[in-house]
Amino acid sequence: MAAMVLAATRLLRGSGSWGRSRLRFGDPAYRRFSSGGAYPNIPLSSPLPGVPKPVFATVDGQEKFETKVTTLDNGLRVASQNKFGQFCTVGILINSGSRYEAKYLSGIAHFLEKLAFSSTDRFDSKDEILLTLEKHGGICDCQTSRDTTMYAVSADSKGLDTVVGLLADVVLHPRLTDEEIEMTRMAVQFELEDLNMRPDPEPLLTEMIHEAAYRENTVGLHRFCPVENIGTIDRDVLHSYLRNYYTPDRMVLAGVGVEHAQLVECARKYLLGTRPAWGTGAAVHVDRSVAQYTGGIVKLERDMSNVSLGPTPFPELTHIMIGLESCSFLDGDFIPFAVLNMMMGGGGSFSAGGPGKGMFTRLYLNVLNRHHWMYNATSYHHSYEDTGLLCIHASADPRQVREMVEIITREFVLMAGTVDVVELERAKTQLMSMLMMNLEARPVIFEDVGRQVLATRSRKLPHELCALIRDVKPEDIKRVASKMLRGKPAVAALGDLSELPAYEHVQTALASRDGRLPRTYRLFR
């Protein structure tokens, strides 16, 4: 007990090593900090005197690891982007998708997506493929869109040769057995049922707005396999399509996190002079149609009162999507349209986010903040090689559909009005930050490299895109919006449509100065 008291007394008096330390650094009670009285008159925006100047990492204005592109003798392009790290993402992108199915049964691309990474000439089953990738810590995926099919693998960079060989086999030598096709029919059937039952109608509305905007042509063709075609698509139909669209001149082998010379060597080894499973006949039925924007309306009456049952069921909503033709991603106006889309922004009526979630975009400030009864107002921009579509999705109670449509048409008309410099700068900054944040991820860089090289045979680097975004001025937004408003609208409607205005009234509202729908009078209610 006496020893403890003695130790405590020494600590309080500052004896021993602690006391010497106190003499060296000063009493804690009187120590001066930068936020205290030591620098009383220096603002936080100025550097402190006596502090060494920091040295930051710098670049010479150009990205040191530019995208390299090599074209092989058969027309296949090889593109790579160096990136430090143990893993790489490699894949084959093909100029193939639902837009090219005009002369075929609709739904082939959907089938091919589900059949990807199944048995091939070298691998007897999907399990064997996954076990091979597992040795290199790899995962695989296949995605199809309206104009692109993408087979991708992420794995250890040391397994590059194995990965490229596996991709070549999956793309060019699939077995497409009867059992696999039957399993794919079941998977497609399930996906269609899920699409029609899910509470979130956005995928279905996107399908409908494309169908309305490009009636029975190119990007307006069904992305998902129609129910009536599920039992009709077989191995012969798939081979007929693959023979025309899975050709080397329509492919890009893209890699991120790999050495370009090594990727080119693997491409020559596995993708040059290879005979595909469907033979080497010349492509004769390649669809080179240019998208024809038609405008129009697609309606789907449906009871939405029971989409989400339970103790707190989702309210019954009617969903409307209104779109206008914008431009292709090869057009000079693509960047102004991307900024305009960011400026419109929007989202759900509830958001746990702040400014970074778009709470200061027009659809939040002018629509969701002012009209509490609207559940959603979101802007989307779909862009393709020869066309584009800017649309706004809104949802509300079925009794307020007419008012909701008028609010959206008014926002479209206001796009061609005065653009505040502050909101424009905010939209540009947000677009650049989203671009740079997305390009932090290796798979996103891979997709960006592949898609750009597939479409343009080269790649614009992020700093080039940011420079184009910074150059957008208020008059650019006004010009592209005015041009867009001169076209016919495309309308997709889902749910209880008893209060939906006529298509001609929507068209009249978009052509007016204030965006208001024509007044209607009813003798009987």
Short mmCIF file of C-alpha atoms in Angstrom, two decimals:
data_model
loop_
_atom_site.label_atom_id
_atom_site.label_comp_id
_atom_site.label_asym_id
_atom_site.label_seq_id
_atom_site.Cartn_x
_atom_site.Cartn_y
_atom_site.Cartn_z
CA MET A 1 0.00 0.00 0.00
CA ALA A 2 2.83 2.39 0.90
CA ALA A 3 4.53 1.63 -2.44
CA MET A 4 1.38 2.56 -4.34
CA VAL A 5 1.04 5.87 -2.48
CA LEU A 6 4.72 6.64 -3.18
CA ALA A 7 4.27 5.95 -6.92
CA ALA A 8 1.18 8.15 -7.08
CA THR A 9 3.00 10.97 -5.28
CA ARG A 10 5.87 10.80 -7.77
CA LEU A 11 3.48 10.99 -10.70
CA LEU A 12 1.68 14.00 -9.27
CA ARG A 13 4.96 15.81 -8.52
CA GLY A 14 6.38 15.01 -11.93
CA SER A 15 9.44 13.15 -10.66
CA GLY A 16 11.32 10.54 -12.64
CA SER A 17 11.29 10.18 -16.40
CA TRP A 18 7.80 11.69 -16.78
CA GLY A 19 9.02 14.86 -15.06
CA ARG A 20 12.01 15.14 -17.41
CA SER A 21 9.70 14.64 -20.37
CA ARG A 22 7.47 17.43 -19.08
CA LEU A 23 10.41 19.82 -18.84
CA ARG A 24 11.44 19.01 -22.38
CA PHE A 25 8.05 19.50 -24.07
CA GLY A 26 6.41 22.00 -21.75
CA ASP A 27 3.46 21.64 -19.44
CA PRO A 28 0.47 20.21 -21.32
CA ALA A 29 -1.77 22.86 -19.80
CA TYR A 30 0.26 25.64 -21.47
CA ARG A 31 1.10 23.92 -24.78
CA ARG A 32 0.29 26.05 -27.84
CA PHE A 33 -1.57 24.64 -30.82
CA SER A 34 -2.01 26.07 -34.33
CA SER A 35 -5.69 26.67 -33.63
CA GLY A 36 -4.89 28.54 -30.42
CA GLY A 37 -2.93 31.69 -29.73
CA ALA A 38 0.31 30.77 -31.52
CA TYR A 39 -1.00 31.94 -34.92
CA PRO A 40 -3.98 34.09 -34.04
CA ASN A 41 -4.25 36.09 -37.28
CA ILE A 42 -3.61 33.46 -39.97
CA PRO A 43 -6.72 32.24 -41.85
CA LEU A 44 -7.17 28.55 -42.57
CA SER A 45 -6.78 29.22 -46.30
CA SER A 46 -3.14 30.35 -45.85
CA PRO A 47 -0.10 28.15 -45.11
CA LEU A 48 1.44 28.32 -41.65
CA PRO A 49 4.83 30.07 -41.42
CA GLY A 50 7.82 27.80 -40.88
CA VAL A 51 6.04 24.69 -42.17
CA PRO A 52 7.88 23.00 -45.06
CA LYS A 53 6.16 23.22 -48.43
CA PRO A 54 4.53 19.86 -49.27
CA VAL A 55 5.64 17.93 -52.33
CA PHE A 56 2.81 16.24 -54.22
CA ALA A 57 2.89 13.64 -56.95
CA THR A 58 2.56 15.30 -60.35
CA VAL A 59 1.81 14.24 -63.91
CA ASP A 60 2.89 15.87 -67.14
CA GLY A 61 -0.68 16.56 -68.26
CA GLN A 62 -0.98 13.25 -70.09
CA GLU A 63 -1.89 9.85 -68.73
CA LYS A 64 1.36 7.90 -68.60
CA PHE A 65 -0.28 4.58 -69.49
CA GLU A 66 -2.22 5.33 -72.66
CA THR A 67 -4.46 2.78 -74.32
CA LYS A 68 -2.58 0.77 -76.95
CA VAL A 69 -4.41 -0.74 -79.93
CA THR A 70 -3.15 -3.35 -82.41
CA THR A 71 -5.15 -4.80 -85.32
CA LEU A 72 -4.41 -8.41 -86.28
CA ASP A 73 -4.37 -9.74 -89.84
CA ASN A 74 -7.94 -11.06 -89.53
CA GLY A 75 -9.29 -7.66 -88.46
CA LEU A 76 -9.59 -8.38 -84.73
CA ARG A 77 -8.44 -5.45 -82.57
CA VAL A 78 -6.39 -5.90 -79.41
CA ALA A 79 -6.57 -3.04 -76.88
CA SER A 80 -4.88 -2.79 -73.50
CA GLN A 81 -4.50 -0.35 -70.64
CA ASN A 82 -1.70 -0.86 -68.17
CA LYS A 83 -2.62 -0.70 -64.50
CA PHE A 84 -0.65 -1.71 -61.45
CA GLY A 85 -1.90 -4.63 -59.40
CA GLN A 86 -1.82 -8.38 -59.16
CA PHE A 87 -5.09 -8.96 -61.06
CA CYS A 88 -6.23 -8.16 -64.57
CA THR A 89 -9.54 -7.99 -66.41
CA VAL A 90 -9.58 -9.41 -69.93
CA GLY A 91 -12.50 -9.96 -72.26
CA ILE A 92 -13.88 -10.07 -75.78
CA LEU A 93 -16.42 -7.45 -76.87
CA ILE A 94 -18.48 -8.14 -79.98
CA ASN A 95 -20.53 -5.82 -82.15
CA SER A 96 -23.60 -7.98 -81.60
CA GLY A 97 -26.90 -7.59 -79.78
CA SER A 98 -30.66 -7.36 -80.08
CA ARG A 99 -30.52 -4.50 -82.60
CA TYR A 100 -29.12 -6.93 -85.21
CA GLU A 101 -31.98 -9.45 -84.93
CA ALA A 102 -34.29 -7.95 -87.56
CA LYS A 103 -33.73 -10.92 -89.90
CA TYR A 104 -33.73 -13.50 -87.10
CA LEU A 105 -35.94 -14.67 -84.29
CA SER A 106 -35.95 -12.02 -81.59
CA GLY A 107 -34.23 -13.16 -78.40
CA ILE A 108 -31.05 -14.79 -79.78
CA ALA A 109 -28.72 -12.38 -77.93
CA HIS A 110 -30.64 -13.07 -74.71
CA PHE A 111 -30.10 -16.83 -75.23
CA LEU A 112 -26.38 -16.39 -75.97
CA GLU A 113 -25.94 -14.41 -72.76
CA LYS A 114 -27.37 -17.30 -70.72
CA LEU A 115 -25.40 -19.92 -72.68
CA ALA A 116 -22.05 -18.17 -72.12
CA PHE A 117 -19.26 -20.11 -70.37
CA SER A 118 -20.99 -23.44 -70.91
CA SER A 119 -19.27 -26.52 -72.39
CA THR A 120 -16.81 -26.03 -75.27
CA ASP A 121 -14.47 -28.18 -77.38
CA ARG A 122 -11.83 -28.10 -74.59
CA PHE A 123 -14.06 -27.97 -71.52
CA ASP A 124 -16.77 -30.56 -70.91
CA SER A 125 -18.88 -28.42 -68.58
CA LYS A 126 -19.30 -25.05 -66.97
CA ASP A 127 -17.89 -26.50 -63.73
CA GLU A 128 -14.66 -27.36 -65.52
CA ILE A 129 -14.35 -23.78 -66.77
CA LEU A 130 -14.93 -22.39 -63.27
CA LEU A 131 -12.37 -24.79 -61.76
CA THR A 132 -9.79 -23.67 -64.34
CA LEU A 133 -10.43 -20.02 -63.47
CA GLU A 134 -10.34 -20.82 -59.77
CA LYS A 135 -6.67 -21.83 -60.06
CA HIS A 136 -5.93 -18.20 -60.97
CA GLY A 137 -8.44 -16.65 -58.56
CA GLY A 138 -10.69 -15.82 -61.51
CA ILE A 139 -14.36 -15.03 -62.06
CA CYS A 140 -16.27 -14.76 -65.35
CA ASP A 141 -19.33 -12.96 -66.67
CA CYS A 142 -21.24 -12.30 -69.89
CA GLN A 143 -23.49 -9.32 -70.55
CA THR A 144 -25.46 -8.33 -73.63
CA SER A 145 -26.94 -4.96 -74.47
CA ARG A 146 -28.74 -3.73 -77.56
CA ASP A 147 -25.54 -3.28 -79.53
CA THR A 148 -22.73 -5.11 -77.67
CA THR A 149 -22.02 -8.57 -76.28
CA MET A 150 -19.23 -8.78 -73.69
CA TYR A 151 -17.45 -11.86 -72.34
CA ALA A 152 -15.10 -10.96 -69.46
CA VAL A 153 -12.78 -12.64 -66.95
CA SER A 154 -10.97 -11.15 -63.95
CA ALA A 155 -8.03 -13.21 -62.75
CA ASP A 156 -4.39 -13.16 -61.64
CA SER A 157 -2.20 -11.56 -64.32
CA LYS A 158 0.09 -14.61 -64.30
CA GLY A 159 -2.73 -16.68 -65.82
CA LEU A 160 -3.19 -14.42 -68.87
CA ASP A 161 -2.40 -17.17 -71.40
CA THR A 162 -4.95 -19.52 -69.79
CA VAL A 163 -7.58 -16.77 -69.63
CA VAL A 164 -7.27 -15.72 -73.29
CA GLY A 165 -7.31 -19.36 -74.40
CA LEU A 166 -10.44 -19.98 -72.33
CA LEU A 167 -12.17 -16.85 -73.72
CA ALA A 168 -11.36 -17.87 -77.30
CA ASP A 169 -12.82 -21.31 -76.68
CA VAL A 170 -15.98 -19.94 -75.02
CA VAL A 171 -16.65 -17.44 -77.83
CA LEU A 172 -15.64 -19.51 -80.89
CA HIS A 173 -16.17 -23.14 -79.86
CA PRO A 174 -19.33 -23.49 -77.72
CA ARG A 175 -20.98 -26.91 -77.95
CA LEU A 176 -24.54 -25.61 -77.47
CA THR A 177 -25.88 -29.03 -76.48
CA ASP A 178 -29.59 -29.80 -76.35
CA GLU A 179 -29.43 -30.04 -72.55
CA GLU A 180 -27.80 -26.59 -72.25
CA ILE A 181 -30.34 -25.01 -74.60
CA GLU A 182 -33.21 -26.55 -72.61
CA MET A 183 -31.74 -25.19 -69.35
CA THR A 184 -31.40 -21.78 -71.02
CA ARG A 185 -35.07 -21.86 -72.03
CA MET A 186 -35.99 -22.33 -68.37
CA ALA A 187 -33.64 -19.51 -67.27
CA VAL A 188 -35.08 -17.11 -69.88
CA GLN A 189 -38.65 -18.03 -68.89
CA PHE A 190 -37.86 -17.34 -65.24
CA GLU A 191 -36.22 -14.00 -66.06
CA LEU A 192 -39.25 -12.86 -68.05
CA GLU A 193 -41.58 -13.78 -65.19
CA ASP A 194 -39.34 -11.94 -62.73
CA LEU A 195 -39.28 -8.88 -65.02
CA ASN A 196 -43.07 -8.68 -64.96
CA MET A 197 -43.40 -9.23 -61.20
CA ARG A 198 -40.67 -7.07 -59.70
CA PRO A 199 -41.76 -3.85 -57.91
CA ASP A 200 -39.11 -1.79 -59.72
CA PRO A 201 -40.52 -1.26 -63.25
CA GLU A 202 -37.46 0.58 -64.66
CA PRO A 203 -36.11 -2.33 -66.82
CA LEU A 204 -39.55 -2.94 -68.31
CA LEU A 205 -40.15 0.78 -68.93
CA THR A 206 -36.75 1.10 -70.62
CA GLU A 207 -37.73 -1.74 -72.94
CA MET A 208 -41.07 -0.04 -73.67
CA ILE A 209 -39.62 3.44 -74.33
CA HIS A 210 -37.16 1.99 -76.87
CA GLU A 211 -40.00 0.12 -78.54
CA ALA A 212 -41.99 3.39 -78.75
CA ALA A 213 -39.07 5.52 -79.94
CA TYR A 214 -37.74 3.14 -82.61
CA ARG A 215 -40.78 1.27 -83.80
CA GLU A 216 -39.75 -2.20 -85.10
CA ASN A 217 -36.18 -1.25 -86.02
CA THR A 218 -32.62 -1.54 -84.60
CA VAL A 219 -32.52 -0.47 -80.93
CA GLY A 220 -36.34 -0.68 -80.77
CA LEU A 221 -36.27 -4.46 -81.19
CA HIS A 222 -36.90 -6.59 -78.09
CA ARG A 223 -33.85 -6.90 -75.86
CA PHE A 224 -35.47 -9.77 -73.94
CA CYS A 225 -36.63 -12.91 -75.70
CA PRO A 226 -40.42 -12.85 -76.38
CA VAL A 227 -42.30 -15.74 -74.77
CA GLU A 228 -43.41 -17.13 -78.14
CA ASN A 229 -39.78 -17.52 -79.30
CA ILE A 230 -38.45 -19.41 -76.27
CA GLY A 231 -39.31 -22.84 -77.66
CA THR A 232 -38.27 -22.00 -81.24
CA ILE A 233 -34.64 -20.94 -80.79
CA ASP A 234 -32.36 -23.95 -81.26
CA ARG A 235 -28.75 -24.76 -82.18
CA ASP A 236 -29.23 -24.16 -85.93
CA VAL A 237 -30.77 -20.73 -85.35
CA LEU A 238 -27.94 -19.76 -82.99
CA HIS A 239 -25.25 -20.97 -85.43
CA SER A 240 -26.86 -19.01 -88.27
CA TYR A 241 -26.65 -15.82 -86.18
CA LEU A 242 -23.13 -16.53 -84.87
CA ARG A 243 -21.83 -17.13 -88.41
CA ASN A 244 -22.76 -13.56 -89.39
CA TYR A 245 -21.96 -11.59 -86.26
CA TYR A 246 -19.21 -13.41 -84.37
CA THR A 247 -16.53 -12.52 -86.94
CA PRO A 248 -13.04 -11.18 -86.07
CA ASP A 249 -13.63 -7.76 -87.67
CA ARG A 250 -16.52 -7.21 -85.24
CA MET A 251 -14.47 -8.16 -82.14
CA VAL A 252 -12.13 -6.44 -79.69
CA LEU A 253 -9.92 -8.31 -77.22
CA ALA A 254 -9.50 -5.80 -74.37
CA GLY A 255 -7.33 -6.09 -71.28
CA VAL A 256 -6.60 -3.95 -68.24
CA GLY A 257 -3.62 -4.65 -66.01
CA VAL A 258 -1.69 -6.55 -68.69
CA GLU A 259 1.34 -5.87 -70.91
CA HIS A 260 0.22 -5.06 -74.43
CA ALA A 261 2.85 -7.19 -76.18
CA GLN A 262 1.89 -10.23 -74.09
CA LEU A 263 -1.84 -9.73 -74.83
CA VAL A 264 -1.14 -9.43 -78.58
CA GLU A 265 0.93 -12.62 -78.46
CA CYS A 266 -1.93 -14.51 -76.74
CA ALA A 267 -4.41 -13.11 -79.29
CA ARG A 268 -2.29 -14.36 -82.19
CA LYS A 269 -1.99 -17.75 -80.51
CA TYR A 270 -5.68 -18.35 -79.82
CA LEU A 271 -7.72 -15.97 -82.05
CA LEU A 272 -5.81 -15.86 -85.34
CA GLY A 273 -6.55 -18.53 -87.93
CA THR A 274 -9.00 -20.35 -85.67
CA ARG A 275 -11.96 -22.16 -87.26
CA PRO A 276 -15.13 -21.50 -85.21
CA ALA A 277 -17.69 -24.18 -84.38
CA TRP A 278 -20.16 -22.86 -87.00
CA GLY A 279 -17.67 -22.98 -89.89
CA THR A 280 -15.84 -20.34 -91.87
CA GLY A 281 -18.52 -19.31 -94.37
CA ALA A 282 -18.71 -15.66 -95.35
CA ALA A 283 -21.13 -13.43 -93.46
CA VAL A 284 -24.04 -12.72 -95.82
CA HIS A 285 -26.92 -11.40 -93.71
CA VAL A 286 -25.25 -8.65 -91.67
CA ASP A 287 -27.73 -5.92 -90.74
CA ARG A 288 -26.16 -2.49 -91.29
CA SER A 289 -29.38 -0.52 -90.74
CA VAL A 290 -29.19 2.94 -89.21
CA ALA A 291 -31.58 3.59 -86.34
CA GLN A 292 -34.76 5.35 -87.45
CA TYR A 293 -36.38 7.40 -84.69
CA THR A 294 -40.17 7.25 -85.05
CA GLY A 295 -41.62 8.41 -81.74
CA GLY A 296 -44.92 7.05 -80.51
CA ILE A 297 -46.53 5.52 -77.46
CA VAL A 298 -46.51 2.06 -75.87
CA LYS A 299 -49.07 1.40 -73.12
CA LEU A 300 -49.40 -1.53 -70.78
CA GLU A 301 -52.51 -1.56 -68.59
CA ARG A 302 -51.75 -3.49 -65.43
CA ASP A 303 -53.01 -3.77 -61.86
CA MET A 304 -50.10 -2.45 -59.78
CA SER A 305 -51.93 -2.62 -56.44
CA ASN A 306 -50.39 -5.94 -55.39
CA VAL A 307 -46.78 -5.69 -56.62
CA SER A 308 -45.45 -5.66 -53.06
CA LEU A 309 -47.61 -7.31 -50.43
CA GLY A 310 -46.96 -7.48 -46.69
CA PRO A 311 -47.61 -5.48 -43.52
CA THR A 312 -46.50 -2.28 -45.29
CA PRO A 313 -47.37 -2.84 -48.96
CA PHE A 314 -45.97 -0.66 -51.71
CA PRO A 315 -48.57 1.91 -52.83
CA GLU A 316 -50.26 1.52 -56.19
CA LEU A 317 -48.43 3.69 -58.72
CA THR A 318 -48.68 4.53 -62.39
CA HIS A 319 -45.33 4.85 -64.17
CA ILE A 320 -44.72 7.16 -67.12
CA MET A 321 -41.57 7.60 -69.17
CA ILE A 322 -41.32 10.39 -71.76
CA GLY A 323 -38.33 10.57 -74.10
CA LEU A 324 -36.97 12.62 -77.00
CA GLU A 325 -34.21 11.83 -79.50
CA SER A 326 -30.80 13.18 -78.48
CA CYS A 327 -27.66 12.12 -80.40
CA SER A 328 -25.15 9.30 -80.82
CA PHE A 329 -22.06 9.02 -78.62
CA LEU A 330 -19.97 9.83 -81.71
CA ASP A 331 -21.69 13.21 -82.13
CA GLY A 332 -20.09 16.44 -80.89
CA ASP A 333 -23.24 17.20 -78.88
CA PHE A 334 -22.92 14.02 -76.83
CA ILE A 335 -21.06 15.79 -73.99
CA PRO A 336 -23.60 18.67 -73.70
CA PHE A 337 -26.40 16.08 -73.57
CA ALA A 338 -24.54 14.18 -70.82
CA VAL A 339 -24.22 17.43 -68.83
CA LEU A 340 -27.92 18.21 -69.41
CA ASN A 341 -28.87 14.75 -68.15
CA MET A 342 -26.75 15.30 -65.03
CA MET A 343 -28.31 18.72 -64.53
CA MET A 344 -31.80 17.18 -64.60
CA GLY A 345 -30.75 14.34 -62.24
CA GLY A 346 -33.56 13.34 -59.94
CA GLY A 347 -34.29 10.06 -58.20
CA GLY A 348 -36.76 8.68 -55.68
CA SER A 349 -38.82 10.88 -53.36
CA PHE A 350 -36.80 9.53 -50.43
CA SER A 351 -33.01 9.74 -50.44
CA ALA A 352 -30.62 9.39 -47.54
CA GLY A 353 -27.93 11.24 -49.48
CA GLY A 354 -26.84 14.86 -49.74
CA PRO A 355 -25.53 17.02 -52.60
CA GLY A 356 -23.52 14.14 -54.03
CA LYS A 357 -26.76 12.19 -54.56
CA GLY A 358 -28.13 14.93 -56.82
CA MET A 359 -30.36 16.69 -54.28
CA PHE A 360 -29.70 20.01 -56.06
CA THR A 361 -30.65 18.78 -59.54
CA ARG A 362 -33.70 20.21 -61.28
CA LEU A 363 -35.94 17.18 -60.86
CA TYR A 364 -35.36 17.32 -57.09
CA LEU A 365 -35.68 21.09 -56.69
CA ASN A 366 -38.53 21.70 -59.15
CA VAL A 367 -40.45 18.43 -58.95
CA LEU A 368 -39.91 16.19 -55.92
CA ASN A 369 -39.44 19.02 -53.41
CA ARG A 370 -42.57 20.84 -54.60
CA HIS A 371 -44.93 17.93 -55.28
CA HIS A 372 -44.96 15.58 -52.29
CA TRP A 373 -47.28 13.12 -54.02
CA MET A 374 -44.72 12.18 -56.69
CA TYR A 375 -42.73 9.09 -55.80
CA ASN A 376 -40.07 9.31 -58.47
CA ALA A 377 -38.65 11.61 -61.14
CA THR A 378 -35.41 10.48 -62.77
CA SER A 379 -33.60 11.47 -65.95
CA TYR A 380 -31.87 8.85 -68.15
CA HIS A 381 -29.70 9.18 -71.24
CA HIS A 382 -29.31 6.17 -73.56
CA SER A 383 -26.74 6.67 -76.31
CA TYR A 384 -25.76 4.42 -79.24
CA GLU A 385 -23.52 4.55 -82.29
CA ASP A 386 -26.15 6.23 -84.48
CA THR A 387 -28.80 7.67 -82.14
CA GLY A 388 -29.65 8.56 -78.55
CA LEU A 389 -32.62 8.97 -76.24
CA LEU A 390 -33.04 11.38 -73.31
CA CYS A 391 -35.99 10.44 -71.12
CA ILE A 392 -37.60 11.17 -67.76
CA HIS A 393 -39.28 8.47 -65.67
CA ALA A 394 -41.95 9.59 -63.20
CA SER A 395 -44.38 7.72 -60.95
CA ALA A 396 -47.38 8.78 -58.86
CA ASP A 397 -50.84 7.76 -57.73
CA PRO A 398 -53.07 6.82 -60.73
CA ARG A 399 -55.46 9.71 -59.92
CA GLN A 400 -52.71 12.28 -60.49
CA VAL A 401 -51.25 10.98 -63.74
CA ARG A 402 -52.40 13.95 -65.83
CA GLU A 403 -50.83 16.46 -63.46
CA MET A 404 -47.63 14.39 -63.31
CA VAL A 405 -47.33 14.30 -67.12
CA GLU A 406 -47.77 18.08 -67.29
CA ILE A 407 -45.03 18.60 -64.70
CA ILE A 408 -42.63 16.46 -66.76
CA THR A 409 -43.47 18.16 -70.07
CA ARG A 410 -42.90 21.52 -68.36
CA GLU A 411 -39.44 20.39 -67.24
CA PHE A 412 -38.61 19.33 -70.80
CA VAL A 413 -39.61 22.75 -72.14
CA LEU A 414 -37.60 24.52 -69.41
CA MET A 415 -34.45 22.69 -70.59
CA ALA A 416 -34.33 25.14 -73.52
CA GLY A 417 -34.73 28.14 -71.21
CA THR A 418 -32.26 30.00 -69.05
CA VAL A 419 -29.43 27.90 -67.61
CA ASP A 420 -28.05 29.14 -64.30
CA VAL A 421 -24.24 29.23 -64.28
CA VAL A 422 -24.09 27.75 -60.76
CA GLU A 423 -26.27 24.73 -61.60
CA LEU A 424 -24.33 24.17 -64.82
CA GLU A 425 -20.98 24.20 -63.00
CA ARG A 426 -22.39 21.84 -60.37
CA ALA A 427 -23.62 19.43 -63.07
CA LYS A 428 -20.26 19.53 -64.87
CA THR A 429 -18.36 18.92 -61.63
CA GLN A 430 -20.66 16.06 -60.67
CA LEU A 431 -20.31 14.47 -64.13
CA MET A 432 -16.51 14.68 -63.98
CA SER A 433 -16.41 13.27 -60.44
CA MET A 434 -18.68 10.35 -61.41
CA LEU A 435 -16.53 9.67 -64.46
CA MET A 436 -13.29 9.63 -62.46
CA MET A 437 -14.73 7.63 -59.56
CA ASN A 438 -16.14 4.97 -61.90
CA LEU A 439 -12.80 4.70 -63.68
CA GLU A 440 -11.13 3.77 -60.41
CA ALA A 441 -12.54 0.25 -60.85
CA ARG A 442 -10.63 -2.11 -63.14
CA PRO A 443 -13.73 -3.76 -64.70
CA VAL A 444 -15.14 -0.32 -65.57
CA ILE A 445 -11.87 0.69 -67.27
CA PHE A 446 -12.01 -2.59 -69.20
CA GLU A 447 -15.53 -1.91 -70.44
CA ASP A 448 -14.67 1.69 -71.33
CA VAL A 449 -11.57 0.61 -73.30
CA GLY A 450 -13.45 -2.17 -75.10
CA ARG A 451 -16.54 -0.16 -76.03
CA GLN A 452 -14.60 2.87 -77.27
CA VAL A 453 -12.18 0.82 -79.37
CA LEU A 454 -15.08 -1.27 -80.74
CA ALA A 455 -16.91 1.88 -81.86
CA THR A 456 -14.09 4.26 -82.83
CA ARG A 457 -10.89 2.13 -83.03
CA SER A 458 -9.33 4.43 -80.41
CA ARG A 459 -10.00 5.68 -76.88
CA LYS A 460 -10.48 9.14 -75.44
CA LEU A 461 -8.65 9.33 -72.13
CA PRO A 462 -10.36 10.65 -68.97
CA HIS A 463 -8.52 13.99 -69.00
CA GLU A 464 -9.68 14.56 -72.60
CA LEU A 465 -13.30 13.89 -71.62
CA CYS A 466 -12.98 16.21 -68.61
CA ALA A 467 -11.67 18.97 -70.89
CA LEU A 468 -14.71 18.55 -73.16
CA ILE A 469 -17.04 18.66 -70.14
CA ARG A 470 -15.42 21.87 -68.84
CA ASP A 471 -15.93 23.50 -72.25
CA VAL A 472 -19.75 23.11 -72.13
CA LYS A 473 -21.44 26.52 -71.89
CA PRO A 474 -25.06 27.55 -71.10
CA GLU A 475 -25.71 28.26 -74.78
CA ASP A 476 -24.68 24.68 -75.64
CA ILE A 477 -27.31 23.30 -73.27
CA LYS A 478 -29.95 25.63 -74.69
CA ARG A 479 -29.02 24.72 -78.29
CA VAL A 480 -29.16 20.92 -77.86
CA ALA A 481 -32.37 21.12 -75.80
CA SER A 482 -34.10 23.31 -78.42
CA LYS A 483 -33.06 20.91 -81.16
CA MET A 484 -34.31 17.94 -79.14
CA LEU A 485 -37.71 19.53 -78.47
CA ARG A 486 -38.40 19.85 -82.21
CA GLY A 487 -38.77 16.05 -82.49
CA LYS A 488 -41.71 13.76 -81.73
CA PRO A 489 -41.90 12.38 -78.19
CA ALA A 490 -41.75 8.71 -77.22
CA VAL A 491 -44.04 7.71 -74.34
CA ALA A 492 -44.16 4.52 -72.27
CA ALA A 493 -46.95 4.06 -69.72
CA LEU A 494 -47.44 1.25 -67.19
CA GLY A 495 -50.21 0.71 -64.62
CA ASP A 496 -53.70 2.25 -64.28
CA LEU A 497 -53.86 4.54 -67.32
CA SER A 498 -57.41 5.89 -67.00
CA GLU A 499 -56.11 9.44 -66.44
CA LEU A 500 -53.31 9.30 -69.03
CA PRO A 501 -53.47 12.24 -71.50
CA ALA A 502 -53.69 11.51 -75.21
CA TYR A 503 -50.37 11.20 -77.06
CA GLU A 504 -51.29 14.21 -79.22
CA HIS A 505 -51.75 16.31 -76.06
CA VAL A 506 -48.28 15.35 -74.81
CA GLN A 507 -46.85 16.30 -78.21
CA THR A 508 -48.68 19.66 -78.12
CA ALA A 509 -47.42 20.39 -74.60
CA LEU A 510 -43.79 19.77 -75.58
CA ALA A 511 -44.20 22.09 -78.58
CA SER A 512 -45.71 24.91 -76.46
CA ARG A 513 -43.87 27.67 -74.62
CA ASP A 514 -44.93 26.67 -71.12
CA GLY A 515 -45.22 22.87 -71.46
CA ARG A 516 -48.86 22.80 -70.37
CA LEU A 517 -51.28 20.20 -71.63
CA PRO A 518 -54.32 21.41 -73.61
CA ARG A 519 -57.32 21.99 -71.37
CA THR A 520 -60.01 19.30 -71.56
CA TYR A 521 -63.65 19.74 -70.56
CA ARG A 522 -66.00 16.93 -69.57
CA LEU A 523 -69.76 17.23 -69.57
CA PHE A 524 -70.13 14.19 -67.33
CA ARG A 525 -67.75 12.92 -64.66
#
